[in-house]
Each structure stands twice: as C-alpha cells, then as structure tokens.
Tab-separated table of C-alpha atoms in Angstrom:
chain	number	residue	atom	x	y	z
A	219	MET	CA	112.322	67.685	70.049
A	220	ALA	CA	110.280	70.590	70.269
A	221	THR	CA	106.976	68.811	70.086
A	222	GLY	CA	107.359	65.300	71.779
A	223	GLU	CA	105.551	63.604	69.046
A	224	SER	CA	105.617	59.851	68.126
A	225	LEU	CA	107.251	58.709	65.353
A	226	ARG	CA	104.349	57.361	63.953
A	227	SER	CA	102.610	60.649	64.044
A	228	LEU	CA	105.856	62.174	62.203
A	229	SER	CA	105.670	59.301	59.835
A	230	PHE	CA	102.120	60.552	58.895
A	231	SER	CA	102.823	64.286	58.967
A	232	PHE	CA	105.719	63.982	56.356
A	233	ARG	CA	105.080	60.870	54.652
A	234	ILE	CA	108.453	59.372	55.409
A	235	SER	CA	108.569	55.809	57.023
A	236	GLN	CA	109.557	55.415	60.662
A	237	SER	CA	112.759	53.636	59.887
A	238	TYR	CA	113.771	56.200	57.907
A	239	ILE	CA	112.697	59.259	60.251
A	240	THR	CA	114.877	57.262	63.228
A	241	ARG	CA	117.845	57.064	60.868
A	242	ILE	CA	117.539	61.057	60.391
A	243	ILE	CA	117.276	61.890	63.583
A	244	GLN	CA	120.261	59.552	64.890
A	245	LEU	CA	122.436	61.162	62.122
A	246	VAL	CA	121.043	64.956	62.584
A	247	LEU	CA	121.451	64.386	66.527
A	248	LYS	CA	125.373	62.897	66.270
A	249	SER	CA	126.288	65.906	64.050
A	250	LEU	CA	124.673	68.864	66.274
A	251	SER	CA	125.947	67.145	69.791
A	252	THR	CA	129.641	66.792	68.258
A	253	ARG	CA	129.585	70.198	66.542
A	254	LEU	CA	127.299	72.473	69.439
A	255	THR	CA	129.383	70.601	72.667
A	256	PRO	CA	132.803	72.655	71.938
A	257	VAL	CA	130.961	76.009	71.637
A	258	LEU	CA	128.209	75.868	73.770
A	259	LEU	CA	129.494	73.246	76.409
A	260	LYS	CA	133.213	74.278	76.637
A	261	PRO	CA	135.511	73.280	79.539
A	262	LEU	CA	135.476	76.377	82.080
A	263	LEU	CA	138.834	78.348	83.026
A	264	LYS	CA	139.360	79.345	86.745
A	265	GLU	CA	138.411	82.900	85.737
A	266	ASP	CA	135.260	81.649	84.382
A	267	LEU	CA	134.619	79.580	87.902
A	268	VAL	CA	135.361	83.199	89.745
A	269	ARG	CA	132.967	85.116	87.514
A	270	ILE	CA	130.226	82.257	88.233
A	271	ALA	CA	130.747	82.803	92.260
A	272	HIS	CA	130.245	86.524	91.664
A	273	ASP	CA	127.141	85.997	89.928
A	274	PHE	CA	125.567	83.591	92.844
A	275	TRP	CA	126.429	85.931	95.284
A	276	ASN	CA	124.701	88.860	93.580
A	277	LYS	CA	121.612	87.159	92.247
A	278	TRP	CA	121.084	84.310	94.748
A	279	ASN	CA	122.908	85.655	97.686
A	280	PHE	CA	125.217	82.626	97.948
A	281	PRO	CA	129.038	83.530	98.072
A	282	ASN	CA	131.635	81.540	96.753
A	283	CYS	CA	129.528	79.046	94.756
A	284	VAL	CA	130.488	78.226	91.336
A	285	GLY	CA	127.621	75.957	90.330
A	286	ALA	CA	124.382	74.275	91.866
A	287	ILE	CA	124.402	70.479	91.004
A	288	ASP	CA	121.276	67.895	90.785
A	289	GLY	CA	120.163	64.971	88.641
A	290	LYS	CA	117.182	64.533	86.404
A	291	HIS	CA	115.812	61.133	84.916
A	292	ILE	CA	115.209	60.972	81.494
A	293	ARG	CA	112.167	58.685	80.591
A	294	ILE	CA	112.904	56.175	77.977
A	295	PHE	CA	111.676	52.743	76.834
A	296	SER	CA	113.128	49.696	78.483
A	297	PRO	CA	116.312	48.863	76.305
A	298	LYS	CA	116.414	45.179	75.084
A	299	LYS	CA	118.212	42.786	77.477
A	300	SER	CA	118.954	45.531	80.065
A	301	GLY	CA	117.013	43.873	83.066
A	302	THR	CA	116.662	46.420	86.021
A	303	LEU	CA	119.925	48.674	84.790
A	304	PHE	CA	117.434	51.666	83.732
A	305	PHE	CA	114.683	51.196	86.266
A	306	ASN	CA	114.767	53.983	88.896
A	307	TYR	CA	113.293	54.382	92.320
A	308	LYS	CA	110.099	56.642	90.562
A	309	ASP	CA	109.059	53.054	88.708
A	310	PHE	CA	110.284	53.712	85.211
A	311	PHE	CA	112.793	53.411	82.879
A	312	SER	CA	115.338	56.408	82.533
A	313	ILE	CA	118.807	57.086	81.932
A	314	VAL	CA	120.518	60.113	83.957
A	315	LEU	CA	121.282	63.743	83.545
A	316	LEU	CA	123.431	64.995	86.011
A	317	ALA	CA	124.307	68.392	85.640
A	318	ILE	CA	126.068	71.469	87.184
A	319	VAL	CA	124.371	75.081	86.254
A	320	ASP	CA	125.377	78.616	87.018
A	321	ALA	CA	123.451	81.527	88.262
A	322	ASN	CA	121.718	82.143	85.011
A	323	CYS	CA	120.373	78.860	84.732
A	324	LYS	CA	122.901	77.630	82.149
A	325	PHE	CA	124.671	74.454	81.856
A	326	ILE	CA	128.218	74.214	82.527
A	327	PHE	CA	128.809	70.602	83.002
A	328	VAL	CA	126.454	67.851	82.022
A	329	ASP	CA	127.030	63.852	82.784
A	330	ILE	CA	124.484	61.638	80.459
A	331	GLY	CA	123.656	58.399	80.258
A	332	SER	CA	123.923	56.729	83.340
A	333	TYR	CA	121.780	53.864	84.764
A	334	GLY	CA	118.229	55.008	86.100
A	335	LYS	CA	118.940	52.897	89.224
A	336	GLU	CA	122.224	54.885	89.697
A	337	GLY	CA	122.152	57.974	92.328
A	338	ASP	CA	123.330	61.255	91.831
A	339	SER	CA	126.241	60.935	94.022
A	340	GLY	CA	127.998	58.003	92.771
A	341	ILE	CA	127.461	59.545	89.150
A	342	PHE	CA	129.077	62.542	90.316
A	343	ASN	CA	131.881	60.525	92.088
A	344	LYS	CA	132.613	58.674	88.495
A	345	SER	CA	132.508	61.829	86.421
A	346	SER	CA	135.350	63.407	85.010
A	347	ILE	CA	134.756	66.527	86.954
A	348	SER	CA	135.228	64.973	90.428
A	349	GLN	CA	138.324	63.128	89.318
A	350	MET	CA	139.724	67.023	88.428
A	351	ILE	CA	138.528	68.437	91.908
A	352	SER	CA	140.250	64.906	93.293
A	353	THR	CA	143.456	66.537	92.157
A	354	GLY	CA	143.107	69.942	93.002
A	355	GLU	CA	143.253	71.180	89.564
A	356	TYR	CA	139.701	72.344	88.864
A	357	PHE	CA	138.931	74.973	91.751
A	358	PRO	CA	140.796	78.339	92.287
A	359	SER	CA	141.841	79.343	95.322
A	360	PRO	CA	139.822	80.023	98.217
A	361	GLU	CA	138.185	83.602	98.381
A	362	LYS	CA	137.151	85.822	100.988
A	363	LEU	CA	133.681	86.028	101.727
A	364	PRO	CA	131.758	89.639	100.988
A	365	ASN	CA	132.325	92.402	103.463
A	366	SER	CA	134.344	89.840	105.603
A	367	ASN	CA	137.943	88.700	106.367
A	368	VAL	CA	137.074	85.063	106.171
A	369	SER	CA	138.477	83.086	103.292
A	370	LEU	CA	136.370	79.575	102.290
A	371	PRO	CA	137.054	77.193	99.250
A	372	LEU	CA	134.990	77.631	96.472
A	373	VAL	CA	131.977	75.049	96.552
A	374	HIS	CA	129.172	73.499	94.728
A	375	ILE	CA	125.450	73.306	96.370
A	376	GLY	CA	123.788	70.394	96.114
A	377	ASP	CA	120.616	68.331	97.759
A	378	GLU	CA	120.774	65.582	100.666
A	379	ALA	CA	121.638	63.039	97.876
A	380	PHE	CA	125.543	64.038	97.677
A	381	ARG	CA	128.049	63.567	100.346
A	382	LEU	CA	129.591	66.703	102.349
A	383	ASP	CA	132.859	67.918	101.430
A	384	GLN	CA	135.015	70.878	101.394
A	385	HIS	CA	133.707	71.819	98.154
A	386	MET	CA	130.634	70.481	98.268
A	387	MET	CA	127.738	72.130	100.529
A	388	ARG	CA	124.490	70.237	101.510
A	389	PRO	CA	121.735	71.043	103.594
A	390	TYR	CA	121.626	70.201	107.545
A	391	SER	CA	119.461	67.367	108.580
A	392	LYS	CA	115.948	68.650	109.200
A	393	ILE	CA	116.239	67.221	113.056
A	394	GLU	CA	119.580	69.553	113.076
A	395	ALA	CA	117.508	72.620	111.704
A	396	ARG	CA	114.752	72.480	113.921
A	397	LYS	CA	116.999	72.811	117.030
A	398	ASP	CA	119.260	75.484	115.453
A	399	TYR	CA	117.467	78.473	113.732
A	400	GLN	CA	120.785	79.598	112.387
A	401	LYS	CA	120.882	76.337	110.432
A	402	THR	CA	117.557	76.820	109.208
A	403	MET	CA	118.526	80.010	107.862
A	404	PHE	CA	121.676	78.094	105.852
A	405	ASN	CA	119.308	75.639	104.562
A	406	TYR	CA	117.052	78.427	103.419
A	407	ARG	CA	120.007	79.988	101.621
A	408	LEU	CA	121.375	77.056	100.089
A	409	SER	CA	117.617	75.453	98.813
A	410	ARG	CA	117.186	79.338	97.168
A	411	ALA	CA	120.170	79.113	95.560
A	412	ARG	CA	120.339	75.256	94.563
A	413	ARG	CA	116.702	76.069	92.827
A	414	THR	CA	118.973	77.107	89.800
A	415	THR	CA	119.059	73.372	88.571
A	416	GLU	CA	115.189	72.972	88.991
A	417	ASN	CA	114.652	75.803	86.870
A	418	SER	CA	117.191	75.001	84.078
A	419	PHE	CA	115.720	71.322	84.076
A	420	GLY	CA	111.916	73.163	83.901
A	421	LEU	CA	112.956	75.334	81.455
A	422	LEU	CA	114.373	72.700	79.070
A	423	SER	CA	111.437	70.390	79.467
A	424	GLN	CA	109.033	73.133	78.708
A	425	ILE	CA	111.003	74.054	75.408
A	426	PHE	CA	112.044	70.550	74.412
A	427	ARG	CA	108.453	68.752	74.671
A	428	VAL	CA	110.344	65.591	74.168
A	429	PHE	CA	111.089	65.182	77.676
A	430	TYR	CA	107.776	64.868	79.012
A	431	THR	CA	107.014	61.739	77.205
A	432	PRO	CA	109.253	58.250	76.809
A	433	ILE	CA	111.826	58.484	74.088
A	434	PRO	CA	111.201	55.694	71.621
A	435	LEU	CA	115.154	55.635	70.456
A	436	LYS	CA	118.019	53.759	71.495
A	437	THR	CA	119.897	54.887	74.084
A	438	GLU	CA	122.944	56.156	72.330
A	439	THR	CA	120.636	58.389	70.520
A	440	VAL	CA	119.030	59.691	73.667
A	441	ASP	CA	122.339	60.669	74.804
A	442	ASN	CA	123.111	62.520	72.070
A	443	LEU	CA	119.531	64.196	72.025
A	444	VAL	CA	119.988	65.012	75.817
A	445	LEU	CA	123.511	66.480	75.034
A	446	THR	CA	121.866	68.623	71.741
A	447	ALA	CA	119.033	69.899	73.879
A	448	CYS	CA	121.526	71.356	76.597
A	449	CYS	CA	123.531	72.876	74.162
A	450	LEU	CA	120.588	74.565	72.873
A	451	HIS	CA	119.314	75.699	76.025
A	452	ASN	CA	122.279	77.443	76.608
A	453	LEU	CA	122.268	78.863	73.292
A	454	LEU	CA	118.831	80.297	74.270
A	455	ARG	CA	119.628	81.348	77.399
A	456	ASP	CA	122.506	83.587	76.129
A	457	ARG	CA	120.194	84.906	73.993
A	458	TYR	CA	117.430	85.827	76.311
A	459	LEU	CA	120.076	86.934	78.741
A	460	GLU	CA	121.300	89.642	75.919
A	461	LYS	CA	118.062	91.060	75.403
A	462	THR	CA	117.365	91.639	79.225
A	463	ASN	CA	120.952	92.790	79.717
A	464	TYR	CA	121.158	90.414	82.628
A	465	ASN	CA	118.741	91.965	84.705
A	466	TYR	CA	115.992	89.688	85.357
A	467	TYR	CA	117.261	88.173	88.315
A	468	ASN	CA	118.224	91.270	90.198
A	469	PHE	CA	115.887	92.624	92.736
A	470	ASP	CA	114.105	95.937	92.512
A	471	ASP	CA	114.674	97.872	95.763
A	472	ASN	CA	111.500	99.783	95.319
A	473	LYS	CA	109.744	96.935	95.419
A	474	PRO	CA	109.082	95.190	99.106
A	475	GLN	CA	111.024	91.934	99.628
A	476	PRO	CA	109.086	88.394	99.956
A	477	SER	CA	108.162	87.336	103.598
A	478	GLU	CA	106.727	84.203	102.845
A	479	ASN	CA	110.091	82.473	101.241
A	480	MET	CA	111.013	79.402	103.497
A	481	ILE	CA	110.726	75.795	102.272
A	482	SER	CA	110.145	72.638	103.592
A	483	LEU	CA	113.428	70.840	104.972
A	484	ALA	CA	114.001	67.433	104.137
A	485	ARG	CA	115.934	64.597	106.082
A	486	THR	CA	119.454	64.166	105.011
A	487	GLY	CA	122.356	61.212	105.629
A	488	GLY	CA	125.396	60.100	103.952
A	489	TYR	CA	129.034	60.576	104.554
A	490	ALA	CA	131.214	63.373	105.014
A	491	ASN	CA	134.443	64.579	106.074
A	492	PHE	CA	135.674	67.098	108.804
A	493	GLU	CA	136.700	69.884	106.163
A	494	GLY	CA	133.210	69.667	104.559
A	495	PHE	CA	131.445	70.359	108.341
A	496	PHE	CA	133.770	73.445	109.009
A	497	VAL	CA	133.178	75.098	105.895
A	498	ARG	CA	129.321	74.660	106.082
A	499	ASP	CA	129.768	75.876	109.748
A	500	GLU	CA	131.422	79.108	108.403
A	501	PHE	CA	128.728	79.873	105.749
A	502	LYS	CA	126.304	79.260	108.308
A	503	LYS	CA	128.096	82.080	110.675
A	504	PHE	CA	128.428	84.335	107.465
A	505	PHE	CA	124.454	84.055	106.451
A	506	ASN	CA	123.663	84.937	110.149
A	507	SER	CA	126.064	87.773	110.307
A	508	PRO	CA	125.420	91.235	109.949
A	509	GLN	CA	127.594	91.161	106.465
A	510	GLY	CA	125.841	88.201	104.954
A	511	ALA	CA	122.217	88.187	106.323
A	512	VAL	CA	119.315	89.337	103.538
A	513	PRO	CA	116.760	91.589	104.592
A	514	TRP	CA	113.928	88.817	104.406
A	515	GLN	CA	115.516	85.698	105.664
A	516	ASN	CA	114.127	87.034	109.545
A	517	HIS	CA	110.721	87.779	108.631
A	518	GLN	CA	110.416	84.058	109.349
A	519	SER	CA	111.636	83.801	112.543
A	520	ASN	CA	108.483	84.347	115.239
A	521	ARG	CA	106.679	81.769	112.747
A	522	LEU	CA	109.157	79.269	112.971
A	523	GLU	CA	109.658	79.616	116.675
C-alpha cells in the first residue's frame, strides 16, 4: 500500500511466491478493515455533525456545512467477464470511492466498490447515508447562520454532479454566475470549502502510492484495501492535528489576505427541487452580506467585471 510495488517486485524482494503474497494481502486487509472501521470510521452522532459545521465555518468560511462530498476513481485491472461495468469516462477500469470529509480532511463516510461507469450522484442516492437523510434521521435541526437570525438546514456541499436539494448544495451554473456577481461569490465560497475532498484524496494517494497504479487484486480485496487506507488516513490526520493543535487551517491576522483566490466555474445541470433553490439563495445572500462576507472575496470584483 505504501509503495505501490507490483507483486512480482515484492516476490523478488521477500523471496515469497506471488500467489502466497496475494493470500497474505487478502487476509491482512480483511482483518484490518474489519477491526479499524468501528474505531476510525464510526457512525457520527448529531452532536458530531454540529461540531463539524462549526469547523467548516471557522476554517473554510462556510456555515451549516456538515461535510464535503466527492468521488474518486480507484484504478484496477479489468475483472474477468465484467464487460464495461468498470470502464469509466476517463477511459480506464476502476471502482468508485465516494467520500464525505470534514473540515480537517478526515473521512466521515465512505461508499466503496461501485462500478466505474456509475456517476457520483447515482452512487450517493443508493448509499446508506442517503436513505438515512430521506427518513429525516441524519441531520440535526436547522441552525442560525453566524451573526444572523436566519435559520437554514445543515447541508453537504458537492460539485455539479450532485442534485440540488435542501441538504445538498451545488454551484450555480456558469451562465448564471456570469450574469450575477453574488452567485459568483457563492460559487467561490462553496468551491473553497469543497476543496477538502480534493485535499483528502491527494493526501490519501500521496501516502499510499498504490493508488497511483492499477491495483492487480480482486475487486473484493481492493474494497478492503481502500477501506483500510481511509481508516489509516484518519489515524494519521488525528495524529497530525494533535501535533499542530488544530491551528493548521486557521488564518494569521498578521499575514496579508489572499487577493487571487478565484477559481474557474464549470457548467452545471441536473435535477433540483424548490427547497434546494431557496436554501442556496439564502446562502448566497449571507455570503454577500456584511455578516457573512470574508475580506478577500471582493478583491476580484474589478477583474470579474
């Protein structure tokens, strides 16, 4: 997992046959995933979600956010007799890791093993957490926005692949954002907070180099490998945050604020509902109000106009 070396290379290094190395990997990963998951990826309570929402506001300036969601394609060799089930739009075979991360780049929910041809939104809709959300058992009650009397529901944030909902925020379309500067600001603030998913996937791949190459294992073993890697990632993040005393993402008031922080906007589409539009518009108003604006977001107004 750490080096991404091939089974043939490991066979020469340790003088063990490839078939026996494969057996060792299967047993160890199955044991690790079974024992680590209840400790490092345990289900969250509503109090934990409220704490995560406060962290997102303090570190990424997005209130009432209980997690950023995105998918990552894990490259594998084509399983036998699988046809095009695992063949994705990036032209390689993969399984999908759908993850929700907190403000500290830790995984709080993962869905592993979906076919590479499936989209992130479809995988999320059939996941266990989506079923909990639909029954109303997952999210705490709505909370007031910071320095405001407006109460909004707690939400996940994602890219344009996800369906807009009262508990799922996605960016405005590129055409809408070009016509309305306030919508551009909303897209910027959402994309800034959503980077935690990309940061998490980058850290995961950098530490476990096996994700840089196609994994030559059965899909069941790859599922255990990814789950184990996510658990170990959380363990390392806990240790890192403990050493830095949770100050890594806090801004230093003595340093100048960034002035070139805007990102390019992508065209969006898909289905949405009325509640999702209302919640997103309320976030947009808050981000453009004196209570919710951050000092550097208006530095781009002249350039964008």
